[in-house]
Amino acid sequence: MIDVTEIQPGVDRFQVRKPMPPAQFDALSREILALKKKLNAVILAHNYQVGEIQDIADYVGDSLGLAQQAAKTSADVIVFCGVHFMAETAKILNPNKIVVLPDKDAGCSLESSCPGPKLKALQDTNPNFYTVTYINCSAEVKALSDVICTSGNAVKIVNAAPKDRDLLFVPDENLGSWVMEQTGRPMTLWKGNCYVHVEWTHASISRIRREFPNAPLVAHPECPKAVRMLADEVCSTEKMVTYCKQAKSPQIIIATEAGMLHRLQKECPDKQFIPAPTDNCRCNECRFMKMNTLEKVLDCMENLGPRVELSPEIIQRARLPIERMLEISARP
Ligand code: 13P
Ligand code: SF4
């Protein structure tokens, strides 16, 4: 069996994952598709998942798109290929459905930076706080929030927040500072970050820009300000697809997690995507997103587990701020 963590040798920044051998992919995907039919399941995958998972999914997208898909699915079983907080969001929106994920240990550095009791203690210091919470957090933290946002709708959500409240933005300080720049709205920022996106530096990005002076740079808002300042476009992973489809340049530099390259290459086969280098090699892969493999997708469907289970009380309290986000997002 192939080790999917194996990386093809080559120049550091152009390292790509070896695709699974076609025969193995065909055998696994046949079994998965047959089980999907039997279970009346839907497979949702984030843009950072390994290519093989993206290729068998019913829907591939960003956190917002995945939450929207989860909110409207008629499937009995949701197979969520992403990280744990994303699968939890699907469960909160579908308390009566079975939600399984390939690896229950697929966490997120942002989620772990913000434990519920610590957030509660900060909220208690100011009764006028209105808590805008990035979706990358636990269900417990969602339950303490006024509204949820994703990188795709954070500006819209903050613009819609009550003007007479003091905004508390958790847990990503980089996304939060970008949203402050975009909206002009001051916010108290939680000091969390994505351990992958903070690997890009002003120096590493300047180097690649000098090497490809005509290639625009697209960066995720989880990148630090020194990197965002060098970008032509700062946006969520789904908006990257739209930007790249419309871009005139045949080459585009991408500063986000490496799985995005698979999606972009599929959507824009005539363009070359250059993964922005970090100062160390292989740092642009999220170890949590990459815990999921096609074998584990099949296993979790066969076993109907690991499952996401949440208390009815947490589901009830966490659902409101997610529904508020979906409602604001749907506004013209
Ligand atoms: P998107 O919502 O832009 O897909 O981002 C999710 C994420 O985890 C970024 O690191
Ligand atoms: Fe969390 Fe960063 Fe991984 Fe996204 S890339 S899931 S923010 S650790």
PDB file of C-alpha atoms and ligand atoms in Angstrom, residues 48 83 108-110 136 194-197 222 286 288-289, ligand 2:
ATOM      1  CA  TYR A  48      -7.356  21.133   1.292  1.00  0.00           C
ATOM      2  CA  VAL A  83     -11.259  18.700   9.912  1.00  0.00           C
ATOM      3  CA  CYS A 108      -6.979  22.700  13.895  1.00  0.00           C
ATOM      4  CA  SER A 109      -4.474  25.029  15.585  1.00  0.00           C
ATOM      5  CA  LEU A 110      -7.081  27.804  15.637  1.00  0.00           C
ATOM      6  CA  ASN A 136     -12.532  27.285  12.908  1.00  0.00           C
ATOM      7  CA  CYS A 194      -3.250  29.035  11.718  1.00  0.00           C
ATOM      8  CA  TYR A 195       0.089  27.323  12.141  1.00  0.00           C
ATOM      9  CA  VAL A 196       0.286  26.727   8.355  1.00  0.00           C
ATOM     10  CA  HIS A 197      -0.489  30.222   7.083  1.00  0.00           C
ATOM     11  CA  GLU A 222      -5.098  33.745   7.583  1.00  0.00           C
ATOM     12  CA  CYS A 286      -1.927  21.148   7.092  1.00  0.00           C
ATOM     13  CA  PHE A 288      -4.706  17.802  10.225  1.00  0.00           C
ATOM     14  CA  MET A 289      -6.287  18.046   6.772  1.00  0.00           C
TER      15      MET A 289
HETATM   16 FE1  SF4 B   2      -6.761  24.901  10.871  1.00  0.00          FE
HETATM   17 FE2  SF4 B   2      -4.804  26.029   9.497  1.00  0.00          FE
HETATM   18 FE3  SF4 B   2      -5.349  23.478   9.100  1.00  0.00          FE
HETATM   19 FE4  SF4 B   2      -7.057  25.387   8.238  1.00  0.00          FE
HETATM   20  S1  SF4 B   2      -4.979  25.009   7.508  1.00  0.00           S
HETATM   21  S2  SF4 B   2      -7.599  23.495   9.323  1.00  0.00           S
HETATM   22  S3  SF4 B   2      -6.828  26.902   9.859  1.00  0.00           S
HETATM   23  S4  SF4 B   2      -4.580  24.388  11.018  1.00  0.00           S
END
